[in-house]
Amino acid sequence: MKKYIFVTGGVTSSLGKGIISSSLGLLLKAVGYKVTIQKFDPYLNIDPGTMSPYEHGECYVTKDGAETDLDLGHYERFLGVSTSQDNNVTTGRIYNNVISKERKGEFLGKTVQVIPHITDEIKNSFYKIGKKNEYDIIITEIGGCIGDIESLPFFEAVRQAKLDLKKENFLNIHLTLIPYLSTSGELKTKPTQHSVKKMLEAGIQPDILVCRSEHKLSKEVKNKLALFCNVSKNSVIESIDAKSIYDVPVLMREEKLHSIVLDGLGIKKKKPLRLSRWKKFLSNLHSSKNLIKIAIVGKYVSLHDAYKSISESLIHAGANLNSRVEIMWVLSEKITNQNVKNKLSRVDGVIVAPGFGKRGIEGKISAIKYVRENNIPFFGICLGMQCACIEFSRNILNKKSANSSEFDRNTDYPIIDLMEKQKKIVNKGGTMRLGSYKCKLSKNSIVRNAYKMETIEERHRHRYEFNSTFKNEFNENGMITTGINEKLNLVEVIELKNHPWFVGTQYHPEYKSRVLKPHPLFISFVSKIKSIKNG
Ligand code: GLN
C-alpha cells in the first residue's frame, strides 16, 4: 500500500513548502524508501510555461519535456531523482481534462460540477504516480494557502483522500509561520491557530505542524500550539531560518520530522539514517575560503528565482570544488560596449542566461564580445549560446547584420533561425523543443573532457536553433561546433578555440545538477576559473 503525505500551508505563502517537502523526501529516501514529490498549483494556466519569470520564477523542465514549477527543481536536486509531467498539476490542467471529457460525453448526461467531477479529477492525479508502483511514499505539495478561494477544490480533494486511503496511509503536514513581535519580544501562535481552524473548516485535521520562525520555539510555545491546534506535542516541529536551503534536511532531522512521519504512517526505518555526503557538501559550502565571483547576465536579474537552477548549479559545483561562488547579477539591458569593462571587470567568469524576446540582447552581445576578447571564462546557456553565435558572426565573420530571426525576421544572416517544424506552430504553450535530447560530443573538446562521455542527454526549452547553413564557416574560423544532435542534424554546443573556456550550449545543463551530483559542465567551468585565479 502506498503512503501519501500532503503538505499544506497557512498564514502566508513563500514559507518554503517545497524545501520542507524536499527535505522530508531526502530523509525518507535516506532511510530506505522510494520517494517522489508532486506539486499541485492552484492557478488557471495549464502549466507555467506561458508565464513570465517575473510572475513565477524559473520554469523548470523535466526529462519528459514538461514545463513545471521551480519547486520541481528542488525535488530533483535534493532527491537526485527525475520528475515528470505527472509531478506538476495545475487547476488549469484539471479543468482542461474535465472539460475535454465533458465534450466527449464521458459524464453520460450528468451536470458537471466542482464536487465530485473536479475533485475526482484532482484525486486521480494525486494517485496517478502511486499507481505506477515505482514509489513507496508520495509527497504532495499543495500550492497556495488554506483559505485562498482558488485552492479550495484541492483542499476538498485532500479531505476526500483521507477517506479513500486507510488511516495509516495518509498524513497531513501543515506549514505555518510563527511571527516574532520585537516590541513585546514574543513569538505569536495566533495566526497558526487561525490557520488550523481554517483547515478544520475544510475538514482536515493536520497531523504535524511545521512552524517557520526566526527564533527558537520554547517548550511552552510548542505545548500551546499542540493544545490549541489539536496535535500531539511531539508533532510540533520548529523550522528555524537556515543559513541555506540545504541545511534544512539536517535541521529537520534534528527535529525528528522523519521519525514522526514514519510513526504516523506506521512504518519503520529500513536502514540507518546517514547524511555524511550531504554534510560534507554543507561543510564545504559554509567553510570554503576560496571565493569565486561569477556574473549572471540576464534580463530578469531583479528576481533571482528566475535563474534558480543556474544559481543552484553554481553552488553545487562550487562546494564540490571547495569554493564559494558569489553571484553578481548584471542587468543585460544596461550593458553597452562603453560600460561593459566597468560592469564586468571584477568578475572571474560570466554566464549569459537563457531568455526570450529582444530586450537586453545587445547588452548580452556586448558582454560576450568583452569576455571573448579578454579571455574571461564564458558559459552561454540557450539564449546565451545564441547570442554568442550572433556576436561571433558580427565581429569575427564580419556579418554586421547577423541576428536571430526571433529578433529580426528579415536579417540576411539568420545565424539563429526557426526550424521548419516550428514555423507552422501557432499555439505558444508546450510547443517549443522541450525535454531530453541526445547529443554527440566531439573528441578533444572542452565538453567531451568535462562529461567524459561521447553521447549525453540534456534538456531543452527553446524554439530557435543554430542555422546549420553557417556551420562550416563557424568551424573554419575557430568557433567549433562540438555537440551535435545527429538525428535532427542540429548544433547543440559551440566552443571557441584559443580561449581558456568559452562554451555555449543550446540545451539547459542546469536542470540536471544535483547536490550530490554536480553537473560536469558547471564543474569544468568553475574549476577552470579556480585554476586561473590560483595562477
Ligand atoms: N528565445 C530563444 C529560443 O526560443 C532561447 C530560449 C531560451 O533561452 N530558453 O530559442
Coordinates of C-alpha atoms and ligand atoms in Angstrom, one line a residue:
M1 CA 0.0 0.0 0.0
K2 CA 1.3 3.4 -0.9
K3 CA 1.8 6.1 1.7
Y4 CA 0.6 9.6 0.9
I5 CA 1.8 12.7 2.7
F6 CA 0.1 16.0 1.9
V7 CA 2.0 19.2 2.6
T8 CA -0.2 22.3 3.0
G9 CA 0.5 25.8 4.0
G10 CA -1.1 28.5 6.1
V11 CA -0.7 32.1 7.3
T12 CA 1.4 33.3 4.3
S13 CA 2.8 32.0 1.1
S14 CA 6.5 31.6 0.5
L15 CA 7.2 29.7 3.7
G16 CA 9.1 27.1 1.8
K17 CA 6.8 24.1 1.4
G18 CA 8.9 23.0 -1.5
I19 CA 12.1 22.9 0.7
I20 CA 10.3 21.2 3.6
S21 CA 8.9 18.6 1.2
S22 CA 12.3 18.1 -0.4
S23 CA 14.0 17.8 2.9
L24 CA 11.5 15.3 4.2
G25 CA 11.8 13.4 0.9
L26 CA 15.5 13.2 1.3
L27 CA 15.3 11.9 4.9
L28 CA 12.7 9.3 3.9
K29 CA 14.8 8.2 1.0
A30 CA 17.9 8.0 3.2
V31 CA 16.1 5.5 5.5
G32 CA 15.4 3.3 2.6
Y33 CA 12.1 4.3 1.0
K34 CA 11.4 5.1 -2.7
V35 CA 10.0 8.6 -2.6
T36 CA 8.7 11.1 -5.1
I37 CA 7.2 14.6 -4.7
Q38 CA 4.4 16.2 -6.7
K39 CA 3.1 19.7 -6.7
F40 CA -0.5 20.9 -7.3
D41 CA -0.7 24.6 -8.2
P42 CA -4.0 26.5 -7.9
Y43 CA -3.7 28.8 -10.9
L44 CA -5.5 28.5 -14.2
N45 CA -2.6 28.3 -16.6
I46 CA -2.2 24.8 -17.9
D47 CA 1.4 25.0 -16.9
P48 CA 3.9 27.8 -16.0
G49 CA 5.4 27.7 -19.5
T50 CA 3.5 30.7 -20.7
M51 CA 4.1 32.8 -17.7
S52 CA 6.8 35.5 -17.3
P53 CA 9.6 34.6 -14.9
Y54 CA 8.5 37.8 -13.0
E55 CA 5.2 36.1 -12.2
H56 CA 6.6 32.7 -11.3
G57 CA 10.3 32.5 -11.2
E58 CA 12.1 29.9 -13.3
C59 CA 10.2 27.4 -15.4
Y60 CA 11.8 24.0 -14.6
V61 CA 11.8 21.5 -17.5
T62 CA 11.6 17.8 -16.7
K63 CA 13.2 15.0 -18.7
D64 CA 9.9 14.2 -20.5
G65 CA 9.6 17.9 -21.5
A66 CA 7.0 19.2 -19.0
E67 CA 7.3 22.9 -18.2
T68 CA 6.9 23.0 -14.5
D69 CA 7.1 24.9 -11.2
L70 CA 10.5 25.7 -9.9
D71 CA 9.9 23.6 -6.8
L72 CA 10.3 20.5 -9.0
G73 CA 13.9 21.6 -9.4
H74 CA 14.3 21.4 -5.7
Y75 CA 12.7 18.0 -5.6
E76 CA 15.2 16.7 -8.2
R77 CA 18.2 18.4 -6.7
F78 CA 17.5 17.2 -3.2
L79 CA 16.3 13.7 -4.0
G80 CA 18.5 13.1 -7.0
V81 CA 15.6 11.5 -8.9
S82 CA 13.8 12.7 -12.1
T83 CA 10.3 14.0 -12.0
S84 CA 7.8 14.0 -14.9
Q85 CA 4.8 15.7 -16.4
D86 CA 2.6 14.0 -13.8
N87 CA 4.5 15.6 -10.9
N88 CA 3.1 19.1 -11.5
V89 CA -0.6 19.6 -12.0
T90 CA -2.4 22.9 -12.1
T91 CA -6.1 23.9 -11.7
G92 CA -5.9 24.8 -15.4
R93 CA -4.9 21.2 -16.3
I94 CA -7.6 19.7 -14.1
Y95 CA -10.4 21.8 -15.7
N96 CA -9.0 21.2 -19.2
N97 CA -9.1 17.5 -18.6
V98 CA -12.6 17.6 -17.2
I99 CA -13.9 19.8 -19.9
S100 CA -12.5 17.6 -22.7
K101 CA -14.1 14.6 -21.0
E102 CA -17.4 16.5 -21.0
R103 CA -17.1 17.3 -24.7
K104 CA -16.6 13.6 -25.3
G105 CA -19.8 12.8 -23.4
E106 CA -17.9 10.8 -20.8
F107 CA -20.2 12.1 -18.0
L108 CA -23.2 10.4 -19.5
G109 CA -25.6 13.3 -19.3
K110 CA -24.7 14.4 -15.8
T111 CA -24.3 18.0 -14.7
V112 CA -20.6 18.5 -14.4
Q113 CA -19.7 20.1 -11.1
V114 CA -16.7 21.0 -8.9
I115 CA -17.7 18.3 -6.5
P116 CA -17.4 15.5 -7.5
H117 CA -16.0 15.9 -11.0
I118 CA -13.2 18.4 -10.4
T119 CA -12.3 16.8 -7.1
D120 CA -12.4 13.3 -8.6
E121 CA -10.0 14.5 -11.4
I122 CA -7.7 16.0 -8.7
K123 CA -7.7 12.8 -6.7
N124 CA -7.0 10.7 -9.8
S125 CA -4.0 13.0 -10.4
F126 CA -3.0 12.6 -6.7
Y127 CA -2.9 8.8 -7.1
K128 CA -1.6 8.6 -10.7
I129 CA 2.1 8.4 -9.9
G130 CA 1.4 6.0 -7.0
K131 CA -0.3 3.6 -9.4
K132 CA 2.9 3.1 -11.3
N133 CA 4.4 1.1 -8.4
E134 CA 7.7 2.9 -8.6
Y135 CA 7.4 4.6 -5.2
D136 CA 6.6 3.7 -1.6
I137 CA 5.8 7.3 -0.4
I138 CA 4.3 10.1 -2.4
I139 CA 4.6 13.6 -1.0
T140 CA 2.1 16.0 -2.5
E141 CA 2.6 19.7 -2.0
I142 CA -0.5 21.8 -2.3
G143 CA 0.4 25.3 -3.7
G144 CA -1.0 28.4 -2.1
C145 CA -2.5 28.8 1.4
I146 CA -5.5 27.4 3.2
G147 CA -8.3 30.0 2.8
D148 CA -7.4 31.0 -0.7
I149 CA -10.5 30.8 -2.9
E150 CA -8.6 29.1 -5.7
S151 CA -7.1 26.4 -3.5
L152 CA -10.5 25.2 -2.2
P153 CA -11.0 22.3 -4.6
F154 CA -7.5 21.0 -3.8
F155 CA -8.2 21.1 0.0
E156 CA -11.5 19.4 -0.6
A157 CA -9.8 16.7 -2.5
V158 CA -7.3 16.2 0.3
R159 CA -10.2 15.8 2.7
Q160 CA -11.7 13.2 0.5
A161 CA -8.3 11.5 0.0
K162 CA -8.2 11.0 3.7
L163 CA -11.4 9.0 3.4
D164 CA -10.2 7.0 0.4
L165 CA -6.9 6.0 2.0
K166 CA -6.5 3.9 5.1
K167 CA -5.7 6.0 8.2
E168 CA -2.1 4.7 8.3
N169 CA -1.6 5.7 4.6
F170 CA -2.5 9.4 4.9
L171 CA -0.7 12.2 6.7
N172 CA -1.1 16.0 6.6
I173 CA 1.8 18.2 7.4
H174 CA 0.8 21.8 7.8
L175 CA 3.4 24.5 7.4
T176 CA 2.8 27.8 9.2
L177 CA 4.5 30.9 10.4
I178 CA 5.2 31.9 14.0
P179 CA 5.9 35.6 13.8
Y180 CA 8.1 37.4 16.3
L181 CA 6.9 40.7 17.7
S182 CA 10.1 42.6 18.6
T183 CA 8.3 45.3 20.6
S184 CA 7.0 42.7 23.1
G185 CA 9.8 40.2 22.5
E186 CA 7.3 37.4 21.9
L187 CA 6.6 34.6 19.4
K188 CA 2.9 34.6 18.5
T189 CA 0.9 31.5 17.9
K190 CA -2.5 33.1 17.0
P191 CA -2.0 33.1 13.2
T192 CA -1.2 29.4 13.3
Q193 CA -4.3 28.7 15.5
H194 CA -6.4 30.6 12.9
S195 CA -4.8 28.7 10.0
V196 CA -5.5 25.3 11.7
K197 CA -9.1 26.4 12.3
K198 CA -9.4 27.1 8.6
M199 CA -8.0 23.6 7.9
L200 CA -10.7 22.2 10.3
E201 CA -13.4 24.1 8.4
A202 CA -12.1 22.3 5.3
G203 CA -12.4 19.1 7.2
I204 CA -8.7 18.4 7.6
Q205 CA -7.1 18.0 11.0
P206 CA -3.3 18.5 10.5
D207 CA -1.2 15.6 11.9
I208 CA 2.0 17.6 12.1
L209 CA 2.7 21.3 12.3
V210 CA 6.0 22.6 10.9
C211 CA 6.4 26.1 12.2
R212 CA 8.6 28.5 10.4
S213 CA 10.2 31.0 12.8
E214 CA 13.1 33.4 13.1
H215 CA 13.6 32.3 16.7
K216 CA 13.7 29.0 18.6
L217 CA 10.3 27.8 19.8
S218 CA 10.3 27.3 23.6
K219 CA 8.6 24.2 25.1
E220 CA 5.7 26.5 26.3
V221 CA 5.1 27.8 22.8
K222 CA 5.2 24.2 21.3
N223 CA 2.8 23.0 24.0
K224 CA 0.5 25.8 23.4
L225 CA 0.4 25.1 19.7
A226 CA -0.2 21.4 20.4
L227 CA -3.1 22.2 22.7
F228 CA -4.8 24.8 20.6
C229 CA -4.3 23.1 17.3
N230 CA -5.1 19.6 18.5
V231 CA -1.9 17.9 17.5
S232 CA 0.3 15.8 19.8
K233 CA 3.2 17.7 21.5
N234 CA 6.0 15.9 19.6
S235 CA 4.3 16.7 16.3
V236 CA 5.0 20.4 16.6
I237 CA 8.2 20.9 14.6
E238 CA 10.3 24.0 14.7
S239 CA 11.7 25.2 11.3
I240 CA 14.1 28.0 12.1
D241 CA 15.5 30.2 9.4
A242 CA 18.5 28.3 8.0
K243 CA 21.8 29.5 6.5
S244 CA 21.0 27.9 3.3
I245 CA 18.1 25.7 1.9
Y246 CA 20.5 22.8 2.0
D247 CA 20.7 23.0 5.8
V248 CA 17.0 22.3 6.2
P249 CA 17.2 18.5 5.9
V250 CA 19.7 18.4 8.8
L251 CA 17.6 20.7 10.9
M252 CA 14.5 18.6 10.2
R253 CA 16.5 15.5 11.2
E254 CA 17.4 17.1 14.5
E255 CA 13.7 17.9 15.0
K256 CA 13.0 14.2 14.1
L257 CA 10.5 15.1 11.4
H258 CA 11.2 11.8 9.6
S259 CA 10.6 9.7 12.8
I260 CA 7.3 11.4 13.5
V261 CA 6.3 10.8 9.9
L262 CA 7.3 7.2 9.9
D263 CA 5.4 6.6 13.2
G264 CA 2.4 8.4 11.7
L265 CA 2.5 6.1 8.7
G266 CA 3.1 3.0 10.8
I267 CA 6.4 2.1 9.1
K268 CA 9.9 1.7 10.3
K269 CA 13.3 2.8 9.0
K270 CA 14.7 0.3 6.5
K271 CA 18.2 1.4 7.1
P272 CA 20.0 3.8 9.5
L273 CA 19.8 7.4 8.5
R274 CA 23.2 8.6 7.3
L275 CA 23.7 12.0 5.7
S276 CA 27.5 12.0 5.6
R277 CA 27.9 13.1 2.0
W278 CA 25.2 15.8 2.4
K279 CA 27.0 17.1 5.5
K280 CA 30.4 17.1 3.7
F281 CA 28.7 19.2 1.0
L282 CA 27.4 21.6 3.7
S283 CA 30.7 21.9 5.4
N284 CA 32.4 22.8 2.0
L285 CA 29.5 25.2 1.3
H286 CA 29.9 27.1 4.5
S287 CA 33.6 26.9 5.3
S288 CA 35.3 27.4 2.0
K289 CA 37.6 30.4 1.8
N290 CA 38.1 30.3 -2.0
L291 CA 35.8 33.0 -3.3
I292 CA 34.9 33.0 -7.0
K293 CA 32.8 35.7 -8.5
I294 CA 30.6 34.8 -11.4
A295 CA 28.3 37.3 -13.2
I296 CA 24.9 36.1 -14.5
V297 CA 23.9 38.5 -17.3
G298 CA 20.2 38.4 -17.9
K299 CA 17.1 40.5 -18.2
Y300 CA 15.2 39.2 -15.2
V301 CA 18.1 39.6 -12.7
S302 CA 16.0 41.6 -10.2
L303 CA 14.2 38.3 -9.5
H304 CA 16.9 35.8 -8.6
D305 CA 14.3 32.9 -8.7
A306 CA 14.2 33.5 -12.5
Y307 CA 17.6 31.7 -12.7
K308 CA 17.2 29.3 -9.8
S309 CA 18.6 26.2 -11.4
I310 CA 21.7 28.1 -12.7
S311 CA 22.5 29.7 -9.3
E312 CA 22.0 26.3 -7.6
S313 CA 24.2 24.6 -10.1
L314 CA 27.0 27.1 -9.4
I315 CA 26.5 26.4 -5.6
H316 CA 26.8 22.7 -6.1
A317 CA 29.8 22.9 -8.4
G318 CA 31.5 25.5 -6.1
A319 CA 31.1 23.4 -2.9
N320 CA 32.3 20.3 -4.8
L321 CA 35.5 22.2 -5.7
N322 CA 35.8 23.6 -2.2
S323 CA 35.0 27.1 -3.4
R324 CA 32.2 29.5 -2.7
V325 CA 30.6 31.1 -5.7
E326 CA 29.4 34.6 -5.3
I327 CA 26.9 35.6 -8.0
M328 CA 27.0 39.1 -9.4
W329 CA 23.6 39.9 -11.0
V330 CA 24.1 42.1 -14.1
L331 CA 21.1 43.5 -16.0
S332 CA 21.7 42.9 -19.7
E333 CA 19.8 46.0 -21.0
K334 CA 22.1 48.3 -19.1
I335 CA 25.3 46.9 -20.7
T336 CA 26.9 48.8 -23.6
N337 CA 30.2 48.5 -25.4
Q338 CA 31.3 51.5 -23.5
N339 CA 30.5 50.4 -19.9
V340 CA 31.0 46.7 -20.2
K341 CA 34.6 46.8 -18.9
N342 CA 33.4 48.6 -15.8
K343 CA 30.5 46.2 -15.2
L344 CA 32.5 43.0 -15.7
S345 CA 36.0 43.9 -14.6
R346 CA 35.6 42.5 -11.1
V347 CA 34.3 39.1 -12.1
D348 CA 36.1 35.8 -12.7
G349 CA 33.7 34.3 -15.1
V350 CA 30.5 35.2 -16.9
I351 CA 27.3 33.3 -17.6
V352 CA 24.9 34.7 -20.2
A353 CA 21.5 33.5 -19.3
P354 CA 18.6 32.0 -21.2
G355 CA 15.6 34.2 -22.1
F356 CA 13.1 35.2 -24.6
G357 CA 12.5 38.4 -26.6
K358 CA 14.6 41.3 -27.8
R359 CA 15.1 43.3 -24.6
G360 CA 18.7 43.2 -23.4
I361 CA 20.1 41.3 -26.4
E362 CA 22.6 43.9 -27.4
G363 CA 23.9 44.1 -23.8
K364 CA 24.4 40.4 -23.8
I365 CA 26.2 40.6 -27.1
S366 CA 28.5 43.4 -25.7
A367 CA 29.2 41.2 -22.6
I368 CA 30.2 38.3 -24.9
K369 CA 32.4 40.4 -27.0
Y370 CA 34.2 41.6 -23.9
V371 CA 34.8 38.1 -22.4
R372 CA 35.8 36.7 -25.8
E373 CA 38.4 39.4 -26.3
N374 CA 39.6 39.4 -22.7
N375 CA 39.9 35.6 -22.2
I376 CA 37.4 35.6 -19.4
P377 CA 35.7 32.2 -18.9
F378 CA 32.3 32.3 -20.5
F379 CA 29.3 30.0 -20.4
G380 CA 26.3 30.8 -22.6
I381 CA 23.1 28.9 -21.9
C382 CA 20.4 28.6 -24.5
L383 CA 19.8 32.3 -25.5
G384 CA 23.3 32.9 -24.1
M385 CA 24.7 30.4 -26.7
Q386 CA 22.6 32.0 -29.4
C387 CA 23.9 35.5 -28.5
A388 CA 27.5 34.1 -28.7
C389 CA 26.7 32.9 -32.2
I390 CA 25.4 36.4 -33.2
E391 CA 28.4 38.1 -31.6
F392 CA 30.9 35.8 -33.4
S393 CA 29.1 36.3 -36.8
R394 CA 29.1 40.1 -36.5
N395 CA 32.5 40.7 -35.1
I396 CA 34.7 37.8 -36.4
L397 CA 32.9 36.8 -39.6
N398 CA 32.1 40.4 -40.2
K399 CA 28.4 39.8 -40.9
K400 CA 27.2 43.0 -39.3
S401 CA 23.6 42.4 -39.7
A402 CA 23.7 38.8 -38.2
N403 CA 20.9 38.1 -35.9
S404 CA 18.4 35.6 -34.6
S405 CA 15.2 35.6 -36.6
E406 CA 13.5 35.9 -33.2
F407 CA 14.7 39.5 -33.1
D408 CA 15.0 40.4 -36.7
R409 CA 12.8 38.4 -39.1
N410 CA 14.4 39.9 -42.2
T411 CA 18.1 39.6 -41.3
D412 CA 20.2 38.4 -44.3
Y413 CA 22.4 36.4 -41.9
P414 CA 19.9 34.4 -39.7
I415 CA 22.6 32.5 -37.7
I416 CA 19.8 31.5 -35.3
D417 CA 16.6 30.5 -37.0
L418 CA 13.3 28.7 -36.7
M419 CA 13.3 25.0 -37.7
E420 CA 10.8 24.2 -40.5
K421 CA 8.6 22.3 -38.0
Q422 CA 8.3 25.3 -35.7
K423 CA 7.2 27.7 -38.5
K424 CA 3.8 26.1 -38.6
I425 CA 3.1 26.3 -34.9
V426 CA 0.5 28.8 -33.7
N427 CA 0.0 28.0 -30.0
K428 CA 2.6 29.2 -27.6
G429 CA 2.1 26.8 -24.7
G430 CA 4.0 23.5 -24.7
T431 CA 5.2 23.8 -28.3
M432 CA 8.9 24.6 -28.0
R433 CA 11.6 21.9 -28.4
L434 CA 11.2 20.6 -24.8
G435 CA 12.8 17.9 -22.7
S436 CA 15.6 15.5 -23.1
Y437 CA 17.6 15.0 -26.4
K438 CA 20.7 13.1 -27.2
C439 CA 23.8 14.9 -28.3
K440 CA 27.2 13.6 -29.6
L441 CA 30.3 15.4 -28.4
S442 CA 33.5 15.8 -30.5
K443 CA 36.8 14.4 -29.3
N444 CA 39.2 16.7 -27.6
S445 CA 36.6 19.3 -26.9
I446 CA 36.0 21.1 -23.6
V447 CA 32.6 19.5 -23.3
R448 CA 33.8 15.9 -24.1
N449 CA 36.6 16.3 -21.5
A450 CA 34.1 17.6 -19.0
Y451 CA 31.4 14.9 -19.4
K452 CA 34.0 12.1 -20.1
M453 CA 31.3 10.7 -22.4
E454 CA 30.7 10.7 -26.1
T455 CA 26.9 10.8 -26.0
I456 CA 25.0 12.8 -23.5
E457 CA 21.4 13.6 -22.9
E458 CA 20.3 17.1 -21.9
R459 CA 17.1 19.0 -21.6
H460 CA 15.9 21.7 -23.9
R461 CA 13.4 24.6 -23.9
H462 CA 13.6 26.8 -27.0
R463 CA 12.1 27.5 -30.3
Y464 CA 15.0 28.7 -32.3
E465 CA 18.1 26.8 -33.4
F466 CA 21.6 27.3 -34.7
N467 CA 21.3 27.6 -38.5
S468 CA 23.4 24.8 -39.9
T469 CA 23.9 26.6 -43.2
F470 CA 26.6 28.5 -41.4
K471 CA 28.2 25.6 -39.6
N472 CA 31.3 25.3 -41.9
E473 CA 32.0 29.0 -41.7
F474 CA 32.0 28.8 -37.9
N475 CA 34.3 25.8 -37.7
E476 CA 36.7 27.2 -40.2
N477 CA 37.0 30.4 -38.3
G478 CA 37.6 29.0 -34.8
M479 CA 34.1 28.6 -33.3
I480 CA 33.8 24.8 -33.2
T481 CA 30.5 23.0 -33.2
T482 CA 31.4 20.4 -30.7
G483 CA 28.0 19.0 -29.8
I484 CA 25.6 17.7 -32.5
N485 CA 22.2 16.1 -32.4
E486 CA 22.7 13.7 -35.2
K487 CA 19.1 12.7 -35.5
L488 CA 17.8 16.2 -36.1
N489 CA 21.1 17.5 -37.6
L490 CA 21.3 20.3 -35.0
V491 CA 24.2 22.1 -33.4
E492 CA 23.8 21.9 -29.6
V493 CA 27.2 23.1 -28.4
I494 CA 29.7 25.6 -29.6
E495 CA 33.1 26.4 -28.2
L496 CA 35.8 28.9 -29.1
K497 CA 39.4 27.8 -30.0
N498 CA 42.2 29.6 -28.3
H499 CA 40.2 30.8 -25.4
P500 CA 40.5 29.5 -21.8
W501 CA 36.9 28.4 -21.5
F502 CA 34.2 29.6 -23.9
V503 CA 31.3 27.3 -24.2
G504 CA 27.7 27.8 -25.4
T505 CA 25.0 25.1 -25.1
Q506 CA 21.7 25.2 -26.8
Y507 CA 20.4 23.0 -24.0
H508 CA 20.0 23.8 -20.3
P509 CA 22.6 21.8 -18.3
E510 CA 21.4 23.5 -15.1
Y511 CA 18.3 21.3 -14.9
K512 CA 20.4 18.2 -14.2
S513 CA 22.7 19.5 -11.5
R514 CA 22.2 17.7 -8.2
V515 CA 23.5 18.5 -4.7
L516 CA 25.3 15.2 -4.6
K517 CA 26.0 15.0 -8.3
P518 CA 27.0 18.4 -9.6
H519 CA 26.8 19.0 -13.3
P520 CA 30.1 18.2 -15.2
L521 CA 30.0 21.4 -17.3
F522 CA 29.5 23.6 -14.2
I523 CA 32.3 21.7 -12.5
S524 CA 34.5 22.2 -15.6
F525 CA 33.6 26.0 -15.8
V526 CA 34.2 26.7 -12.1
S527 CA 37.3 24.6 -11.9
K528 CA 38.8 26.5 -14.9
I529 CA 38.1 29.8 -13.2
K530 CA 39.6 28.5 -9.9
S531 CA 42.8 27.4 -11.7
I532 CA 43.1 30.7 -13.5
K533 CA 42.6 32.6 -10.2
N534 CA 45.2 30.5 -8.4
G535 CA 47.7 31.1 -11.2
Ligands
GLN1 N1 14.4 32.6 -27.1 C1 15.3 31.6 -27.5 C2 14.5 30.5 -28.3 O1 13.3 30.4 -28.2 C3 16.1 31.0 -26.4 C4 15.2 30.3 -25.3 C5 15.9 30.0 -24.0 O2 16.9 30.7 -23.7 N2 15.4 29.1 -23.2 O3 15.1 29.7 -29.0

